[in-house]
Amino acid sequence: MLPAVLQNVGQLHDYATAVLNECGGTFEFKGPWFANMDMVFTCDPANIHHIMSKNFPNYPKGPEFKKMFDILGDGIFNSDSELWELHRKTTMSLMNHAKFHKVLERTVWDKIENGLLPVIDYLIQKGNEIDLQEIFQRFTFDSTCKLVLDYDPCSLSIDLPYIPCEKAFTDTAKALLHRHILPESLWKLEKWLGIAQEKKLAKAWEAFDQFIYPWIIS
């Protein structure tokens, strides 16, 4: 199975979609013995509801997950049991509030009208190639910052400015995938030496801190 994954590494999401479609929505991946790659993939809504909501206590993330995703701290994505339940209740209370829905709708539409559409129109007029993944990453980043911090970093503007914190999300995702694949001892060695993906993750972590810190103390 691993050779097929490596062969399709440039279109991994499309390949995973095709495999899941062929397997009825759930697939067990067995990696090589030396790597941390034995995984179960599913896109079945019933399975996701069973794991993430109905029977969540039966599927703890455990200390290994928290060690691997240390950049997430003790938030909802990295917690179990009572702490997760507390985070979930707090989050759901906010997201189910009518005022939040109004703010969310206003924020998203404002970014569509004043960010997304103008940028796409500009790129079309210039005849430039449009990287939709980058465009929607910037859209999500700006919208999230506006919702959480009431601040729009305007990463989605016609000059597509370089913003360290926005790029840090991509570097973090790659580094965490790297940790999933490598044995723990190997990625910890990379972290200790400050090389490879661990070096990028450290820089991404610093970028997050520098971006968020002024809002924490204000």
CSV table of C-alpha atoms in Angstrom, one decimal:
chain,number,residue,atom,x,y,z
A,1,MET,CA,0.0,0.0,0.0
A,2,LEU,CA,2.9,2.4,0.8
A,3,PRO,CA,4.3,2.4,-2.7
A,4,ALA,CA,0.8,3.5,-4.0
A,5,VAL,CA,0.7,6.3,-1.5
A,6,LEU,CA,4.2,7.5,-2.4
A,7,GLN,CA,3.3,7.3,-6.1
A,8,ASN,CA,0.3,9.6,-5.5
A,9,VAL,CA,1.8,11.9,-2.9
A,10,GLY,CA,1.3,14.9,-5.2
A,11,GLN,CA,-2.5,14.3,-5.2
A,12,LEU,CA,-2.9,12.7,-1.8
A,13,HIS,CA,-6.4,14.0,-1.1
A,14,ASP,CA,-7.8,12.9,-4.5
A,15,TYR,CA,-6.1,9.5,-4.0
A,16,ALA,CA,-7.6,9.1,-0.5
A,17,THR,CA,-11.0,10.0,-1.8
A,18,ALA,CA,-10.8,7.4,-4.6
A,19,VAL,CA,-9.7,4.7,-2.1
A,20,LEU,CA,-12.4,5.5,0.4
A,21,ASN,CA,-15.0,5.5,-2.4
A,22,GLU,CA,-13.9,2.0,-3.5
A,23,CYS,CA,-13.9,0.7,0.1
A,24,GLY,CA,-17.4,2.0,1.0
A,25,GLY,CA,-16.2,4.9,3.1
A,26,THR,CA,-13.8,3.2,5.5
A,27,PHE,CA,-10.3,1.9,4.9
A,28,GLU,CA,-7.6,0.4,7.2
A,29,PHE,CA,-4.1,1.4,6.2
A,30,LYS,CA,-1.2,-0.8,7.2
A,31,GLY,CA,2.2,1.0,7.1
A,32,PRO,CA,5.7,-0.5,7.4
A,33,TRP,CA,6.7,-2.0,10.7
A,34,PHE,CA,9.2,0.8,11.5
A,35,ALA,CA,6.8,3.7,11.0
A,36,ASN,CA,3.8,5.1,13.0
A,37,MET,CA,1.5,4.6,10.0
A,38,ASP,CA,-1.2,2.0,11.0
A,39,MET,CA,-4.4,4.0,10.6
A,40,VAL,CA,-8.1,3.7,10.0
A,41,PHE,CA,-9.6,6.3,7.6
A,42,THR,CA,-13.3,6.9,7.4
A,43,CYS,CA,-15.6,9.4,5.7
A,44,ASP,CA,-18.8,7.7,6.8
A,45,PRO,CA,-21.0,10.3,8.7
A,46,ALA,CA,-22.4,7.5,10.9
A,47,ASN,CA,-18.8,6.5,12.0
A,48,ILE,CA,-17.8,10.1,12.6
A,49,HIS,CA,-20.9,10.8,14.7
A,50,HIS,CA,-20.3,7.6,16.7
A,51,ILE,CA,-16.6,8.5,17.4
A,52,MET,CA,-16.7,12.3,17.8
A,53,SER,CA,-20.1,12.7,19.5
A,54,LYS,CA,-22.2,9.7,20.6
A,55,ASN,CA,-19.4,7.6,22.1
A,56,PHE,CA,-16.5,10.0,22.3
A,57,PRO,CA,-15.4,8.8,25.8
A,58,ASN,CA,-14.7,5.3,24.3
A,59,TYR,CA,-12.1,6.8,21.9
A,60,PRO,CA,-9.6,8.8,24.0
A,61,LYS,CA,-6.7,10.4,22.2
A,62,GLY,CA,-4.3,9.4,24.9
A,63,PRO,CA,-0.9,10.7,25.9
A,64,GLU,CA,0.8,9.8,22.6
A,65,PHE,CA,-1.6,12.0,20.6
A,66,LYS,CA,-1.0,14.9,23.0
A,67,LYS,CA,2.7,14.4,22.8
A,68,MET,CA,2.6,14.5,19.0
A,69,PHE,CA,0.2,17.5,18.8
A,70,ASP,CA,1.9,19.4,21.6
A,71,ILE,CA,1.5,22.7,19.7
A,72,LEU,CA,-2.3,22.5,20.3
A,73,GLY,CA,-1.8,22.7,24.1
A,74,ASP,CA,-4.8,21.7,26.3
A,75,GLY,CA,-7.5,22.9,23.9
A,76,ILE,CA,-10.5,20.9,22.7
A,77,PHE,CA,-8.6,19.2,19.9
A,78,ASN,CA,-6.0,17.8,22.3
A,79,SER,CA,-8.0,16.9,25.4
A,80,ASP,CA,-10.0,14.0,26.8
A,81,SER,CA,-12.6,13.2,29.4
A,82,GLU,CA,-13.8,16.0,31.7
A,83,LEU,CA,-11.6,18.7,30.1
A,84,TRP,CA,-12.9,17.8,26.7
A,85,GLU,CA,-16.4,17.9,28.0
A,86,LEU,CA,-15.8,21.4,29.5
A,87,HIS,CA,-14.4,22.7,26.2
A,88,ARG,CA,-17.2,21.2,24.2
A,89,LYS,CA,-20.0,22.7,26.4
A,90,THR,CA,-18.3,26.1,26.3
A,91,THR,CA,-17.8,25.9,22.5
A,92,MET,CA,-21.3,24.7,21.7
A,93,SER,CA,-22.8,27.3,24.0
A,94,LEU,CA,-21.1,30.0,21.9
A,95,MET,CA,-21.7,28.5,18.5
A,96,ASN,CA,-25.4,27.9,19.2
A,97,HIS,CA,-26.0,31.4,20.3
A,98,ALA,CA,-28.1,33.5,17.9
A,99,LYS,CA,-25.8,36.5,18.2
A,100,PHE,CA,-22.8,34.4,17.1
A,101,HIS,CA,-24.7,33.2,14.0
A,102,LYS,CA,-25.3,36.8,13.1
A,103,VAL,CA,-21.7,37.8,13.6
A,104,LEU,CA,-20.5,34.7,11.7
A,105,GLU,CA,-22.8,35.5,8.7
A,106,ARG,CA,-21.8,39.2,8.6
A,107,THR,CA,-18.1,38.3,8.9
A,108,VAL,CA,-18.1,35.7,6.2
A,109,TRP,CA,-20.1,37.8,3.7
A,110,ASP,CA,-17.9,40.8,4.3
A,111,LYS,CA,-14.8,38.8,3.5
A,112,ILE,CA,-16.5,37.4,0.4
A,113,GLU,CA,-17.5,40.8,-0.9
A,114,ASN,CA,-14.4,42.7,0.1
A,115,GLY,CA,-11.7,40.0,-0.1
A,116,LEU,CA,-12.5,36.9,-2.0
A,117,LEU,CA,-14.4,38.3,-5.1
A,118,PRO,CA,-12.0,41.3,-5.6
A,119,VAL,CA,-8.9,39.1,-5.5
A,120,ILE,CA,-10.4,36.5,-7.9
A,121,ASP,CA,-11.5,39.3,-10.3
A,122,TYR,CA,-8.1,40.9,-10.1
A,123,LEU,CA,-6.3,37.6,-10.9
A,124,ILE,CA,-8.6,36.8,-13.8
A,125,GLN,CA,-8.1,40.3,-15.3
A,126,LYS,CA,-4.3,39.8,-15.0
A,127,GLY,CA,-4.6,36.4,-16.6
A,128,ASN,CA,-2.8,34.9,-13.6
A,129,GLU,CA,-3.1,31.3,-12.5
A,130,ILE,CA,-5.4,31.0,-9.4
A,131,ASP,CA,-4.3,28.8,-6.6
A,132,LEU,CA,-7.7,28.1,-5.0
A,133,GLN,CA,-6.1,26.3,-2.0
A,134,GLU,CA,-4.1,29.3,-1.1
A,135,ILE,CA,-7.0,31.7,-1.7
A,136,PHE,CA,-9.3,29.7,0.6
A,137,GLN,CA,-6.6,29.3,3.2
A,138,ARG,CA,-6.3,33.0,3.4
A,139,PHE,CA,-10.1,33.4,3.4
A,140,THR,CA,-10.3,31.1,6.4
A,141,PHE,CA,-7.4,32.7,8.2
A,142,ASP,CA,-8.9,36.2,7.9
A,143,SER,CA,-12.4,35.2,8.8
A,144,THR,CA,-11.2,33.2,11.8
A,145,CYS,CA,-9.0,36.1,13.1
A,146,LYS,CA,-12.0,38.5,12.7
A,147,LEU,CA,-14.3,36.2,14.6
A,148,VAL,CA,-11.8,35.3,17.4
A,149,LEU,CA,-9.8,38.5,17.7
A,150,ASP,CA,-12.0,41.1,16.0
A,151,TYR,CA,-9.0,41.8,13.8
A,152,ASP,CA,-8.7,41.3,10.0
A,153,PRO,CA,-5.0,40.7,9.0
A,154,CYS,CA,-6.1,41.2,5.3
A,155,SER,CA,-4.0,38.3,4.0
A,156,LEU,CA,-6.7,37.9,1.3
A,157,SER,CA,-5.9,41.1,-0.7
A,158,ILE,CA,-4.8,41.6,-4.3
A,159,ASP,CA,-1.1,41.6,-3.5
A,160,LEU,CA,-1.4,38.4,-1.5
A,161,PRO,CA,1.0,39.6,1.2
A,162,TYR,CA,3.3,37.3,3.1
A,163,ILE,CA,2.0,36.9,6.7
A,164,PRO,CA,4.1,34.6,8.9
A,165,CYS,CA,1.2,33.4,11.0
A,166,GLU,CA,-0.9,32.4,8.0
A,167,LYS,CA,2.0,30.4,6.4
A,168,ALA,CA,2.6,28.8,9.8
A,169,PHE,CA,-0.6,26.9,9.5
A,170,THR,CA,0.6,25.1,6.4
A,171,ASP,CA,4.0,24.4,7.9
A,172,THR,CA,2.4,23.0,11.1
A,173,ALA,CA,0.1,20.7,9.2
A,174,LYS,CA,3.1,19.3,7.2
A,175,ALA,CA,5.2,18.8,10.4
A,176,LEU,CA,2.4,17.0,12.3
A,177,LEU,CA,1.9,14.7,9.3
A,178,HIS,CA,5.6,14.1,9.4
A,179,ARG,CA,5.4,13.1,13.1
A,180,HIS,CA,2.6,10.7,12.2
A,181,ILE,CA,4.8,8.9,9.7
A,182,LEU,CA,8.1,8.7,11.6
A,183,PRO,CA,8.8,6.7,14.7
A,184,GLU,CA,8.7,8.9,17.8
A,185,SER,CA,12.4,8.5,18.5
A,186,LEU,CA,13.3,9.9,15.0
A,187,TRP,CA,11.1,13.0,15.1
A,188,LYS,CA,12.2,13.7,18.6
A,189,LEU,CA,15.8,13.6,17.4
A,190,GLU,CA,15.0,16.0,14.6
A,191,LYS,CA,13.4,18.3,17.2
A,192,TRP,CA,16.4,18.1,19.5
A,193,LEU,CA,18.8,18.8,16.5
A,194,GLY,CA,16.4,21.6,15.2
A,195,ILE,CA,16.3,20.2,11.7
A,196,ALA,CA,13.9,19.2,8.9
A,197,GLN,CA,10.2,19.6,9.6
A,198,GLU,CA,10.8,20.1,13.3
A,199,LYS,CA,12.7,23.3,12.5
A,200,LYS,CA,9.8,24.6,10.5
A,201,LEU,CA,7.4,23.6,13.3
A,202,ALA,CA,9.5,25.6,15.8
A,203,LYS,CA,9.4,28.7,13.6
A,204,ALA,CA,5.6,28.2,13.1
A,205,TRP,CA,5.1,28.0,16.8
A,206,GLU,CA,7.1,31.2,17.3
A,207,ALA,CA,5.0,32.9,14.6
A,208,PHE,CA,1.8,31.9,16.3
A,209,ASP,CA,3.1,33.3,19.6
A,210,GLN,CA,4.2,36.6,18.1
A,211,PHE,CA,0.8,37.0,16.4
A,212,ILE,CA,-1.4,36.1,19.4
A,213,TYR,CA,0.6,37.6,22.3
A,214,PRO,CA,-0.3,41.2,21.7
A,215,TRP,CA,-4.0,40.3,21.7
A,216,ILE,CA,-3.6,38.4,25.0
A,217,ILE,CA,-2.0,41.3,26.8
A,218,SER,CA,-4.3,44.0,25.3
